[in-house]
Each structure stands twice: as structure tokens, then as C-alpha cells.
XYZ file of C-alpha atoms in Angstrom:
244
model
C -35.255 -34.643 9.860
C -34.456 -31.470 7.961
C -36.587 -30.306 5.037
C -34.095 -31.805 2.575
C -34.298 -35.216 4.278
C -30.954 -35.047 6.078
C -30.762 -35.745 9.795
C -30.608 -32.858 12.233
C -27.054 -32.457 13.500
C -25.761 -31.243 16.841
C -24.328 -27.689 16.859
C -21.216 -27.499 14.736
C -21.728 -31.037 13.505
C -20.151 -32.524 16.632
C -20.753 -35.870 18.288
C -20.981 -36.526 22.012
C -20.803 -39.490 24.342
C -20.458 -40.035 28.074
C -17.291 -41.944 28.899
C -16.588 -43.870 32.084
C -12.862 -44.571 31.828
C -11.760 -48.169 32.357
C -10.820 -48.911 35.964
C -8.726 -52.018 35.308
C -4.967 -51.925 35.784
C -2.646 -52.260 32.781
C 0.690 -54.113 32.749
C 2.575 -50.844 33.404
C 0.697 -50.392 36.693
C -1.523 -47.549 35.470
C -5.301 -47.739 35.220
C -7.092 -46.540 32.112
C -7.731 -46.782 28.403
C -6.193 -47.674 25.074
C -3.736 -45.339 23.302
C -4.871 -44.448 19.784
C -4.882 -41.683 17.191
C -7.482 -39.944 15.010
C -6.441 -39.047 11.471
C -9.109 -36.548 10.353
C -10.876 -35.427 13.516
C -10.224 -33.387 16.613
C -11.578 -34.493 19.987
C -12.222 -32.760 23.290
C -12.932 -33.756 26.887
C -15.088 -32.061 29.496
C -14.412 -33.826 32.787
C -17.686 -34.515 34.594
C -16.306 -36.201 37.699
C -13.287 -37.926 39.174
C -9.649 -37.361 38.377
C -6.856 -38.681 36.213
C -4.756 -37.568 33.286
C -4.425 -37.794 29.518
C -1.079 -38.822 28.061
C -0.439 -37.437 24.582
C 2.263 -37.953 21.981
C 2.529 -35.961 18.763
C 5.324 -34.268 16.785
C 5.626 -31.714 19.603
C 6.492 -34.461 22.106
C 5.038 -36.414 25.011
C 2.948 -34.744 27.706
C 0.738 -35.815 30.593
C -2.074 -33.391 31.398
C -3.962 -33.658 34.712
C -7.745 -34.031 34.551
C -10.268 -33.138 37.244
C -13.929 -32.131 37.340
C -14.421 -29.072 35.146
C -11.249 -29.493 33.084
C -11.590 -28.981 29.319
C -8.876 -30.236 26.971
C -8.828 -30.994 23.263
C -6.328 -32.183 20.686
C -5.787 -32.210 16.937
C -5.683 -35.155 14.520
C -2.343 -36.904 14.821
C -2.196 -36.663 18.617
C -1.862 -40.130 20.113
C -3.742 -40.139 23.415
C -4.247 -42.407 26.401
C -6.536 -41.757 29.374
C -5.355 -42.543 32.907
C -8.051 -43.115 35.537
C -7.002 -41.704 38.906
C -10.385 -42.502 40.419
C -13.973 -42.525 39.099
C -13.040 -40.550 35.980
C -16.063 -39.641 33.863
C -15.870 -37.475 30.753
C -18.207 -35.916 28.215
C -16.376 -36.442 24.933
C -16.849 -33.881 22.170
C -15.920 -35.139 18.712
C -15.800 -33.399 15.370
C -17.598 -34.711 12.278
C -20.642 -36.168 13.998
C -18.666 -38.450 16.274
C -16.453 -39.927 13.580
C -13.668 -40.755 16.082
C -15.960 -43.413 17.556
C -17.251 -44.454 14.133
C -14.027 -45.382 12.397
C -11.479 -42.559 12.649
C -9.222 -44.250 15.172
C -6.127 -46.435 14.920
C -4.619 -48.089 17.982
C -0.874 -47.953 18.599
C -0.303 -51.668 18.083
C 3.198 -53.069 17.554
C 4.260 -52.794 13.887
C 3.616 -56.455 13.043
C -0.120 -55.823 13.614
C -0.180 -52.729 11.365
C 0.982 -54.297 8.105
C -2.485 -54.172 6.505
C -6.116 -53.593 7.406
C -7.026 -57.269 7.750
C -4.162 -57.940 10.158
C -5.088 -54.860 12.175
C -8.750 -55.861 12.434
C -7.861 -59.361 13.610
C -5.926 -57.828 16.484
C -8.512 -55.198 17.466
C -11.966 -56.724 16.951
C -13.721 -57.426 20.246
C -15.327 -60.789 20.930
C -18.352 -61.769 23.009
C -21.288 -59.689 24.164
C -21.829 -57.498 27.207
C -19.443 -58.165 30.070
C -17.926 -61.029 28.081
C -16.267 -58.380 25.908
C -14.136 -57.033 28.742
C -11.254 -59.542 28.389
C -10.797 -58.838 24.677
C -11.090 -55.062 25.288
C -8.311 -55.271 27.869
C -6.205 -57.530 25.640
C -6.271 -55.016 22.780
C -5.548 -52.176 25.240
C -2.499 -53.980 26.562
C -1.310 -54.757 23.045
C -1.644 -51.083 22.100
C 0.316 -50.116 25.207
C 3.207 -52.246 23.955
C 3.295 -50.250 20.734
C 2.821 -46.957 22.595
C 5.848 -47.669 24.777
C 7.934 -48.371 21.672
C 6.814 -45.099 20.081
C 7.632 -43.101 23.210
C 11.115 -44.614 23.441
C 11.728 -44.047 19.728
C 10.571 -40.434 19.996
C 12.916 -39.826 22.902
C 15.788 -41.108 20.756
C 14.886 -39.836 17.279
C 12.361 -37.029 17.681
C 9.269 -36.512 15.493
C 10.507 -38.837 12.718
C 9.845 -41.736 15.094
C 6.125 -41.307 14.385
C 6.394 -41.452 10.585
C 6.054 -45.213 10.164
C 3.078 -45.416 12.532
C 1.289 -42.548 10.796
C 1.898 -44.153 7.380
C 0.503 -47.481 8.584
C -2.533 -45.770 10.082
C -3.292 -44.040 6.775
C -3.189 -47.352 4.900
C -5.497 -48.979 7.442
C -8.239 -46.332 7.213
C -8.209 -45.663 3.458
C -11.097 -48.085 2.678
C -13.297 -46.037 5.035
C -12.680 -42.626 3.524
C -15.768 -42.509 1.277
C -18.006 -42.995 4.317
C -16.026 -40.402 6.278
C -16.505 -37.883 3.490
C -20.267 -38.559 3.414
C -20.513 -38.042 7.176
C -18.572 -34.759 6.919
C -20.648 -33.495 3.988
C -23.953 -34.294 5.735
C -22.809 -32.895 9.082
C -20.103 -30.315 9.695
C -19.823 -29.098 6.091
C -23.585 -28.764 5.647
C -23.945 -26.801 8.877
C -21.079 -24.498 7.903
C -22.738 -23.886 4.538
C -26.059 -23.161 6.277
C -24.342 -20.596 8.488
C -22.855 -18.967 5.402
C -26.278 -18.781 3.786
C -27.769 -17.316 6.958
C -25.087 -14.616 7.090
C -25.715 -13.704 3.461
C -29.433 -13.447 4.139
C -28.884 -11.295 7.222
C -26.591 -8.986 5.266
C -29.489 -8.549 2.814
C -31.851 -7.737 5.667
C -33.646 -11.077 5.484
C -33.890 -14.127 7.730
C -35.942 -16.903 6.069
C -34.114 -19.580 8.071
C -35.720 -18.333 11.278
C -39.087 -19.648 10.090
C -37.714 -23.208 10.253
C -36.574 -22.931 13.874
C -37.391 -25.824 16.185
C -36.111 -27.521 19.329
C -34.266 -30.822 19.106
C -33.806 -33.336 21.896
C -31.772 -36.434 22.620
C -33.718 -37.664 25.645
C -31.339 -40.502 26.534
C -28.384 -42.440 25.149
C -29.263 -45.014 22.520
C -26.677 -47.415 23.937
C -25.267 -47.788 27.443
C -21.907 -49.178 28.508
C -20.439 -49.971 25.101
C -16.832 -51.135 25.319
C -14.875 -48.307 23.702
C -11.175 -47.661 23.390
C -10.906 -45.578 26.568
C -13.751 -47.010 28.638
C -17.488 -47.634 28.742
C -19.510 -45.365 26.465
C -23.065 -44.110 26.730
C -23.684 -43.279 23.082
C -25.989 -40.633 21.658
C -27.261 -41.100 18.098
C -28.420 -37.819 16.579
C -30.665 -39.764 14.193
C -32.791 -40.663 17.234
C -33.410 -37.028 18.159
C -36.911 -35.663 18.756
């Protein structure tokens, strides 16, 4: 913990997890994860192994970007994304705001009838069972989101960026009850670290460096959870609160 009682944060206030992309085939014949969007956070991928692609849809259009070991890609809030597993695709995910994309800042591209309100959305997306028993419900929500994703792609091809307006508006309504917690996470993570950097720069400009006396090494020796069913695949999750 820091001197003020807050948890130590990863550099820049990011979150990380190791992602093994789902290897089960979807109804469209492709193998991979669930299309979804983040509303406040950016996300990046460093490809550890394997190959595949990430499909993205945002106001600039639809793209499919190849992924292979060593590739780095990232995208802004508002970019709908879907991972395609071409074979043994493993990724280190880099998420802004202490991993908020995996802690609430995500809305799946379900068909509109499942986006009418938060309760309806949660009924369609909550996983059931434990361990391997969760796989069927994870694949069911993926396939449902693919239905909505296909509709959005077709609508974009016909109408352009305005085709995303209704989905974005629904997503905002769904996440609004979570915003107080999101703000707390941002204030304790990315914002605090940015403020600390500002204070360090001011001190250095004055010829001082009191922050150097608090230097220490931090360690996350292992994930705190292995194989969690995520949106895109199985996640090995790192919790910064467990650091040493």
C-alpha cells in the first residue's frame, strides 16, 4: 500500500490480464470471442503467441486487422471489437483505468430487444454455473452478441456512422448505475498517478526529489485467478491489490 493507504497501481494506472482466445466455432463459421464496446476506456493487445485477427467497428468503419506474435494494436472507447482465433491465439491485454474494461466498462452488441434497460441486458449476459459448466452460457451470450454485431455492420454499410447511434445510446443507459465506481477507480488509479507525476516534475524543477526516498519494487508473482470466462476468451487475471 502507498503511504496514504491507497493501493499501489501499475505504471500509468493500467490493468493487465493474459487472454487465451476462445477456440470454439461461432455460427458464422469463425472461431473467437464476443463483440463488445468500452465506453470510457482504451484497450490494447500485445500478441504473445498464435495468430488471428481483431474485427473492429467504429464511426470510421469496419476493419479486420491481422494478429500474430509480437503485434501491438490498441483502440479508443467506442470501438466495437471482436477477436478471431486463427490458431492458439494468446494475448496480453493492456487496459486503461486499472483494468476497468474487465470490471464493468463493457457492453456486448446484443440485438436491440436485449438493450432496452440494464435489467434486461443483465439477464441476457450473466453467466451461469461454475468452472467448465460456464462455457455453454459464455458461448450463448457470444452468439447472441454476434447477431447484434451483424445487424450493426449491415446498418453501417447502408447508413454510415449514424447506424451506431442507437447502440451507443443504449450502452450509455446500461452503464450509468456503475459510473460512481468507475470514477473512484479512475481517481485512485490513473488520475492519482498523473497527479504524482506532476508533483514530481514540480519538485525536480525546484531541484528537489523527495519522492525518490519512497522508491520500492512491486511484484505480482502470479495471477490471482486462472481461466476466468471473459468476453473474448479465458482470462488469467492479475489483481494489483495482491502485489508484494
